[in-house]
mmCIF file of C-alpha atoms in Angstrom:
data_model
loop_
_atom_site.group_PDB
_atom_site.id
_atom_site.type_symbol
_atom_site.label_atom_id
_atom_site.label_comp_id
_atom_site.label_asym_id
_atom_site.label_seq_id
_atom_site.Cartn_x
_atom_site.Cartn_y
_atom_site.Cartn_z
ATOM 1 C CA ASP A 1 -9.424 -99.522 -1.456
ATOM 2 C CA PRO A 2 -6.770 -98.339 0.009
ATOM 3 C CA ARG A 3 -5.651 -102.166 -1.471
ATOM 4 C CA VAL A 4 -5.945 -100.472 -5.045
ATOM 5 C CA GLN A 5 -5.158 -96.827 -4.521
ATOM 6 C CA ILE A 6 -1.261 -98.061 -3.327
ATOM 7 C CA ARG A 7 -0.806 -98.912 -7.017
ATOM 8 C CA ASN A 8 -0.854 -95.171 -7.573
ATOM 9 C CA PRO A 9 1.481 -93.644 -4.681
ATOM 10 C CA VAL A 10 0.599 -90.518 -5.594
ATOM 11 C CA MET A 11 -3.009 -90.910 -4.975
ATOM 12 C CA PHE A 12 -2.340 -93.207 -1.746
ATOM 13 C CA VAL A 13 -0.764 -90.144 0.136
ATOM 14 C CA VAL A 14 -3.819 -87.335 -1.264
ATOM 15 C CA LEU A 15 -5.882 -90.383 1.070
ATOM 16 C CA VAL A 16 -4.329 -90.530 3.680
ATOM 17 C CA GLY A 17 -4.072 -86.542 3.736
ATOM 18 C CA THR A 18 -7.047 -87.066 3.801
ATOM 19 C CA VAL A 19 -7.617 -89.419 6.415
ATOM 20 C CA VAL A 20 -5.402 -87.730 8.273
ATOM 21 C CA THR A 21 -7.195 -84.297 8.095
ATOM 22 C CA LEU A 22 -10.488 -85.906 8.840
ATOM 23 C CA VAL A 23 -9.387 -87.424 11.578
ATOM 24 C CA LEU A 24 -7.858 -84.016 13.128
ATOM 25 C CA GLY A 25 -11.145 -82.497 12.004
ATOM 26 C CA VAL A 26 -13.800 -84.426 14.214
ATOM 27 C CA LEU A 27 -11.279 -84.360 17.394
ATOM 28 C CA ALA A 28 -11.267 -81.193 17.568
ATOM 29 C CA GLY A 29 -14.767 -80.740 17.608
ATOM 30 C CA PRO A 30 -16.856 -77.928 15.963
ATOM 31 C CA ALA A 31 -15.938 -75.281 18.842
ATOM 32 C CA ASP A 32 -12.434 -75.656 17.345
ATOM 33 C CA PRO A 33 -12.465 -71.902 15.482
ATOM 34 C CA ARG A 34 -10.244 -73.546 12.540
ATOM 35 C CA PHE A 35 -12.947 -76.380 12.577
ATOM 36 C CA GLY A 36 -14.390 -74.857 8.968
ATOM 37 C CA PHE A 37 -11.180 -75.081 7.316
ATOM 38 C CA THR A 38 -9.920 -78.518 8.662
ATOM 39 C CA MET A 39 -13.417 -79.831 7.153
ATOM 40 C CA ALA A 40 -12.907 -77.840 3.872
ATOM 41 C CA VAL A 41 -9.435 -79.288 3.213
ATOM 42 C CA ALA A 42 -10.531 -82.869 4.315
ATOM 43 C CA ALA A 43 -13.782 -82.641 1.062
ATOM 44 C CA ILE A 44 -10.942 -81.465 -1.313
ATOM 45 C CA LEU A 45 -8.577 -83.535 -0.387
ATOM 46 C CA LEU A 46 -11.478 -86.598 -0.902
ATOM 47 C CA ALA A 47 -12.752 -85.148 -4.349
ATOM 48 C CA THR A 48 -9.510 -85.144 -5.384
ATOM 49 C CA VAL A 49 -9.631 -89.112 -4.938
ATOM 50 C CA LEU A 50 -12.561 -89.739 -6.045
ATOM 51 C CA PHE A 51 -12.053 -87.464 -9.315
ATOM 52 C CA ALA A 52 -8.704 -89.491 -10.131
ATOM 53 C CA ASN A 53 -10.961 -92.820 -9.721
ATOM 54 C CA LEU A 54 -13.854 -91.280 -11.780
ATOM 55 C CA ALA A 55 -11.476 -90.051 -14.902
ATOM 56 C CA GLU A 56 -10.164 -94.352 -14.634
ATOM 57 C CA SER A 57 -13.670 -95.528 -14.414
ATOM 58 C CA VAL A 58 -15.005 -93.550 -17.356
ATOM 59 C CA ALA A 59 -12.055 -94.481 -19.578
ATOM 60 C CA GLU A 60 -12.702 -98.207 -17.960
ATOM 61 C CA ALA A 61 -16.191 -98.020 -18.766
ATOM 62 C CA ARG A 62 -15.552 -96.953 -22.310
ATOM 63 C CA GLY A 63 -13.446 -100.097 -23.329
ATOM 64 C CA ARG A 64 -16.281 -101.824 -21.552
ATOM 65 C CA GLY A 65 -18.657 -99.905 -23.834
ATOM 66 C CA GLN A 66 -16.758 -101.083 -27.121
ATOM 67 C CA ALA A 67 -16.564 -105.329 -25.738
ATOM 68 C CA ALA A 68 -20.434 -104.862 -25.287
ATOM 69 C CA SER A 69 -20.747 -103.112 -28.477
ATOM 70 C CA LEU A 70 -18.514 -106.112 -30.130
ATOM 71 C CA ARG A 71 -20.570 -108.831 -27.931
ATOM 72 C CA ALA A 72 -24.284 -107.297 -29.028
ATOM 73 C CA THR A 73 -22.816 -107.806 -32.484
ATOM 74 C CA ARG A 74 -22.572 -111.453 -31.983
ATOM 75 C CA GLY A 75 -25.080 -111.911 -30.101
ATOM 76 C CA GLU A 76 -27.521 -110.891 -33.038
ATOM 77 C CA LEU A 77 -26.022 -113.317 -35.362
ATOM 78 C CA TYR A 78 -28.539 -115.937 -36.784
ATOM 79 C CA ALA A 79 -26.973 -118.666 -39.309
ATOM 80 C CA ARG A 80 -29.130 -121.549 -42.321
ATOM 81 C CA ARG A 81 -27.276 -124.656 -40.879
ATOM 82 C CA VAL A 82 -27.000 -127.590 -43.771
ATOM 83 C CA VAL A 83 -28.885 -130.327 -41.712
ATOM 84 C CA GLU A 84 -29.823 -133.387 -43.994
ATOM 85 C CA GLY A 85 -33.236 -132.883 -45.723
ATOM 86 C CA GLY A 86 -33.094 -128.970 -45.988
ATOM 87 C CA GLU A 87 -31.961 -126.547 -43.031
ATOM 88 C CA GLU A 88 -32.754 -124.445 -40.310
ATOM 89 C CA ARG A 89 -31.897 -121.142 -38.922
ATOM 90 C CA VAL A 90 -30.484 -121.175 -35.296
ATOM 91 C CA PRO A 91 -28.364 -118.680 -33.182
ATOM 92 C CA ALA A 92 -24.437 -118.308 -34.361
ATOM 93 C CA THR A 93 -23.158 -119.389 -31.091
ATOM 94 C CA ALA A 94 -25.223 -122.832 -31.445
ATOM 95 C CA LEU A 95 -22.803 -124.020 -34.549
ATOM 96 C CA LYS A 96 -19.486 -125.538 -34.036
ATOM 97 C CA ARG A 97 -16.272 -126.810 -35.774
ATOM 98 C CA GLY A 98 -17.842 -128.533 -39.062
ATOM 99 C CA ASP A 99 -20.701 -127.304 -39.176
ATOM 100 C CA ARG A 100 -21.899 -125.904 -42.718
ATOM 101 C CA VAL A 101 -24.222 -123.060 -43.007
ATOM 102 C CA ARG A 102 -25.416 -121.284 -46.422
ATOM 103 C CA VAL A 103 -25.307 -117.554 -46.529
ATOM 104 C CA ALA A 104 -26.550 -115.294 -48.916
ATOM 105 C CA ALA A 105 -25.957 -111.850 -49.954
ATOM 106 C CA GLY A 106 -27.283 -109.250 -47.921
ATOM 107 C CA GLU A 107 -26.815 -111.391 -45.379
ATOM 108 C CA LEU A 108 -23.870 -111.754 -41.939
ATOM 109 C CA ILE A 109 -21.411 -114.184 -41.616
ATOM 110 C CA PRO A 110 -22.195 -116.131 -38.360
ATOM 111 C CA ALA A 111 -18.963 -117.928 -37.160
ATOM 112 C CA ASP A 112 -15.436 -117.739 -39.115
ATOM 113 C CA GLY A 113 -14.791 -121.233 -41.232
ATOM 114 C CA GLU A 114 -14.004 -121.497 -45.101
ATOM 115 C CA ILE A 115 -15.411 -121.344 -47.858
ATOM 116 C CA LEU A 116 -16.783 -124.635 -49.486
ATOM 117 C CA GLU A 117 -18.360 -123.881 -52.457
ATOM 118 C CA GLY A 118 -19.651 -120.339 -54.341
ATOM 119 C CA VAL A 119 -17.872 -117.115 -54.598
ATOM 120 C CA ALA A 120 -18.942 -114.473 -53.408
ATOM 121 C CA SER A 121 -17.309 -110.369 -52.497
ATOM 122 C CA ILE A 122 -17.618 -109.489 -48.005
ATOM 123 C CA ASN A 123 -17.603 -106.568 -46.831
ATOM 124 C CA GLU A 124 -15.053 -106.525 -43.727
ATOM 125 C CA ALA A 125 -15.115 -103.407 -42.532
ATOM 126 C CA ALA A 126 -16.816 -104.004 -39.235
ATOM 127 C CA VAL A 127 -14.000 -105.781 -38.528
ATOM 128 C CA THR A 128 -10.778 -105.578 -40.558
ATOM 129 C CA GLY A 129 -11.656 -101.729 -41.335
ATOM 130 C CA GLU A 130 -11.187 -102.586 -44.329
ATOM 131 C CA SER A 131 -13.503 -100.059 -46.826
ATOM 132 C CA ALA A 132 -12.991 -102.075 -50.097
ATOM 133 C CA PRO A 133 -15.294 -105.266 -50.528
ATOM 134 C CA VAL A 134 -13.135 -108.174 -51.217
ATOM 135 C CA LEU A 135 -13.602 -111.257 -52.876
ATOM 136 C CA ARG A 136 -13.517 -114.671 -51.554
ATOM 137 C CA GLU A 137 -13.806 -117.963 -52.899
ATOM 138 C CA ALA A 138 -13.880 -121.695 -52.975
ATOM 139 C CA GLY A 139 -10.548 -123.882 -53.045
ATOM 140 C CA THR A 140 -8.186 -120.649 -53.446
ATOM 141 C CA ASP A 141 -5.904 -119.067 -50.699
ATOM 142 C CA LYS A 142 -8.578 -116.567 -50.197
ATOM 143 C CA SER A 143 -11.381 -118.750 -49.383
ATOM 144 C CA GLY A 144 -11.501 -117.632 -45.042
ATOM 145 C CA VAL A 145 -14.566 -116.122 -43.824
ATOM 146 C CA ILE A 146 -14.537 -114.115 -40.910
ATOM 147 C CA ALA A 147 -17.396 -113.769 -38.087
ATOM 148 C CA GLY A 148 -19.665 -110.482 -39.286
ATOM 149 C CA THR A 149 -18.740 -110.133 -42.416
ATOM 150 C CA LYS A 150 -21.685 -108.958 -44.620
ATOM 151 C CA VAL A 151 -21.905 -111.409 -47.721
ATOM 152 C CA LEU A 152 -22.563 -108.401 -50.793
ATOM 153 C CA THR A 153 -22.777 -111.092 -53.811
ATOM 154 C CA ASP A 154 -24.267 -114.628 -54.932
ATOM 155 C CA GLN A 155 -24.327 -117.158 -52.425
ATOM 156 C CA ILE A 156 -21.805 -119.553 -49.958
ATOM 157 C CA LEU A 157 -21.594 -122.591 -48.498
ATOM 158 C CA VAL A 158 -19.151 -121.597 -45.401
ATOM 159 C CA GLU A 159 -17.572 -124.981 -43.040
ATOM 160 C CA VAL A 160 -18.130 -123.116 -39.778
ATOM 161 C CA SER A 161 -13.602 -123.466 -38.543
ATOM 162 C CA ALA A 162 -13.668 -122.271 -34.919
ATOM 163 C CA ASP A 163 -15.239 -123.334 -31.438
ATOM 164 C CA PRO A 164 -18.075 -121.351 -29.691
ATOM 165 C CA GLY A 165 -16.505 -118.560 -27.886
ATOM 166 C CA ASP A 166 -13.014 -118.938 -29.701
ATOM 167 C CA SER A 167 -13.790 -116.647 -33.228
ATOM 168 C CA PHE A 168 -12.924 -113.622 -34.745
ATOM 169 C CA LEU A 169 -15.116 -111.324 -32.194
ATOM 170 C CA ASP A 170 -14.369 -113.440 -29.246
ATOM 171 C CA ARG A 171 -10.353 -112.605 -29.572
ATOM 172 C CA MET A 172 -11.091 -109.531 -30.202
ATOM 173 C CA ILE A 173 -13.175 -109.060 -27.113
ATOM 174 C CA ARG A 174 -11.107 -111.070 -25.160
ATOM 175 C CA LEU A 175 -8.385 -108.362 -26.052
ATOM 176 C CA VAL A 176 -10.509 -105.458 -25.231
ATOM 177 C CA GLU A 177 -10.802 -105.914 -22.139
ATOM 178 C CA GLY A 178 -8.074 -106.950 -20.720
ATOM 179 C CA ALA A 179 -5.449 -104.024 -22.609
ATOM 180 C CA GLN A 180 -6.787 -101.873 -19.633
ATOM 181 C CA ARG A 181 -4.103 -103.912 -17.307
ATOM 182 C CA GLN A 182 -1.241 -103.390 -18.729
ATOM 183 C CA LYS A 183 0.595 -99.713 -18.906
ATOM 184 C CA THR A 184 2.976 -98.551 -20.950
ATOM 185 C CA PRO A 185 6.598 -97.690 -20.160
ATOM 186 C CA ASN A 186 6.519 -94.260 -20.811
ATOM 187 C CA GLU A 187 4.268 -94.688 -18.325
ATOM 188 C CA LEU A 188 5.762 -96.916 -16.296
ATOM 189 C CA ALA A 189 8.634 -95.025 -16.223
ATOM 190 C CA LEU A 190 6.400 -92.061 -14.913
ATOM 191 C CA THR A 191 4.861 -93.251 -12.228
ATOM 192 C CA VAL A 192 8.090 -94.094 -11.141
ATOM 193 C CA LEU A 193 9.625 -90.409 -11.390
ATOM 194 C CA LEU A 194 6.211 -89.299 -9.284
ATOM 195 C CA SER A 195 6.948 -91.601 -6.942
ATOM 196 C CA ALA A 196 9.783 -90.260 -6.391
ATOM 197 C CA MET A 197 8.990 -86.949 -6.440
ATOM 198 C CA THR A 198 6.537 -87.970 -4.005
ATOM 199 C CA LEU A 199 9.160 -89.146 -1.643
ATOM 200 C CA ILE A 200 11.168 -85.875 -2.310
ATOM 201 C CA PHE A 201 8.117 -83.500 -1.044
ATOM 202 C CA LEU A 202 7.027 -86.274 1.461
ATOM 203 C CA ALA A 203 10.696 -85.800 3.350
ATOM 204 C CA VAL A 204 10.342 -81.807 2.250
ATOM 205 C CA CYS A 205 6.886 -82.086 4.738
ATOM 206 C CA VAL A 206 8.206 -83.982 7.151
ATOM 207 C CA SER A 207 11.501 -81.972 8.447
ATOM 208 C CA LEU A 208 9.426 -78.546 8.703
ATOM 209 C CA PRO A 209 8.151 -78.877 11.817
ATOM 210 C CA PRO A 210 11.442 -80.239 13.142
ATOM 211 C CA MET A 211 12.842 -76.986 11.849
ATOM 212 C CA ALA A 212 10.003 -75.138 12.976
ATOM 213 C CA ALA A 213 10.215 -75.761 16.376
ATOM 214 C CA TYR A 214 13.995 -75.592 16.597
ATOM 215 C CA LEU A 215 12.670 -72.093 15.849
ATOM 216 C CA GLY A 216 10.151 -71.510 18.184
ATOM 217 C CA PHE A 217 7.090 -71.998 16.041
ATOM 218 C CA THR A 218 4.331 -74.764 16.099
ATOM 219 C CA LEU A 219 3.175 -75.914 12.451
ATOM 220 C CA ASP A 220 -1.091 -76.313 11.664
ATOM 221 C CA PRO A 221 -0.613 -80.309 10.836
ATOM 222 C CA VAL A 222 -3.754 -79.858 8.328
ATOM 223 C CA MET A 223 -1.507 -76.985 6.714
ATOM 224 C CA LEU A 224 1.007 -79.282 6.087
ATOM 225 C CA VAL A 225 -0.987 -81.984 4.478
ATOM 226 C CA ALA A 226 -2.130 -79.190 2.333
ATOM 227 C CA LEU A 227 1.080 -77.651 1.539
ATOM 228 C CA LEU A 228 1.897 -81.726 0.558
ATOM 229 C CA VAL A 229 -0.941 -81.888 -1.711
ATOM 230 C CA CYS A 230 0.166 -78.789 -3.369
ATOM 231 C CA LEU A 231 3.621 -79.959 -4.024
ATOM 232 C CA ILE A 232 3.232 -83.475 -5.595
ATOM 233 C CA PRO A 233 2.267 -83.940 -9.220
ATOM 234 C CA THR A 234 -1.057 -84.878 -7.732
ATOM 235 C CA THR A 235 -2.848 -84.125 -11.241
ATOM 236 C CA ILE A 236 -0.736 -86.221 -13.563
ATOM 237 C CA GLY A 237 -1.037 -88.691 -10.583
ATOM 238 C CA GLY A 238 -4.357 -88.058 -11.108
ATOM 239 C CA LEU A 239 -5.170 -88.938 -14.618
ATOM 240 C CA LEU A 240 -2.308 -91.156 -15.551
ATOM 241 C CA PRO A 241 -4.544 -94.638 -14.892
ATOM 242 C CA ALA A 242 -6.772 -93.469 -17.918
ATOM 243 C CA ILE A 243 -4.487 -92.020 -20.568
ATOM 244 C CA GLY A 244 -2.957 -95.649 -21.112
ATOM 245 C CA ILE A 245 -7.218 -96.305 -21.991
ATOM 246 C CA ALA A 246 -8.017 -93.303 -23.581
ATOM 247 C CA GLY A 247 -5.741 -94.396 -25.920
ATOM 248 C CA MET A 248 -7.319 -97.739 -26.636
ATOM 249 C CA ASP A 249 -10.259 -96.524 -26.975
ATOM 250 C CA ARG A 250 -9.129 -94.128 -29.698
ATOM 251 C CA ALA A 251 -7.422 -96.997 -31.598
ATOM 252 C CA LEU A 252 -10.556 -98.755 -31.704
ATOM 253 C CA CYS A 253 -12.342 -96.387 -33.194
ATOM 254 C CA ALA A 254 -9.839 -96.600 -35.699
ATOM 255 C CA ASN A 255 -10.754 -100.493 -36.157
ATOM 256 C CA VAL A 256 -7.664 -100.659 -34.036
ATOM 257 C CA ILE A 257 -7.095 -103.232 -31.960
ATOM 258 C CA ALA A 258 -4.105 -102.872 -29.170
ATOM 259 C CA LYS A 259 -3.286 -105.880 -27.262
ATOM 260 C CA SER A 260 -0.222 -103.433 -25.425
ATOM 261 C CA GLY A 261 0.305 -100.497 -23.859
ATOM 262 C CA LYS A 262 3.473 -100.146 -25.636
ATOM 263 C CA ALA A 263 1.023 -101.026 -29.009
ATOM 264 C CA VAL A 264 -0.707 -97.753 -28.263
ATOM 265 C CA GLU A 265 2.083 -95.674 -28.298
ATOM 266 C CA LEU A 266 3.690 -97.204 -31.566
ATOM 267 C CA ALA A 267 0.062 -96.278 -33.223
ATOM 268 C CA GLY A 268 0.936 -92.464 -32.313
ATOM 269 C CA ASP A 269 3.000 -92.950 -34.103
ATOM 270 C CA ILE A 270 1.584 -94.332 -37.721
ATOM 271 C CA ASP A 271 0.933 -92.262 -40.475
ATOM 272 C CA THR A 272 -0.508 -94.571 -43.234
#
């Protein structure tokens, strides 16, 4: 889609070159002795554009896969909601702010909330990355619990404090799905540099035909397009969109949610 490709000037130039080369080959027809060469160049340029989009799509798909995994975790949660006369088993998505649920050892906490009764050791590694169990107790500043974490000991009564769609897991999903739309400062600077280099080499290639005509030569347009694509930083331009998303994915594997491209770069400098 040209409307998407124009955001990446390097690949947009390659796309235009693909169209120009293909049109020249079709107009010349199979009778042209250079028809095979022209169509081969067009095919290589098209493959370059497709590869650049494939790299970005694969990286985005991995990010969406992480979000889908989090969403599946949320969908698997069930709760024992406390009602008059006892308890009822309901999906976690049916819980709303103010509901009370009872969670025993070995069960997952169905929603964000505050402990009203009891004390328990909770494994929060699934959402915070903290491998050691933490102690949560009613009536203290350590009474908050997170949906998706596992109770290891005892039994607690939890009052839900988040409405559907606004839990910690929901916010994580939104962050994962939205992070790929932000570029890092280095990526923005590199994009400007690549655009400038593309303009320079474009000017060089455009100036070649008049110079050749002055010397009595005729340059093949297909060769000029091929030369331009070889000169401009095609590889970097094609893979650049996937870099930030790949960094996002690597951070997520370590249970780190990066809210921006700058955060991904900073995470690369952290050794603790």
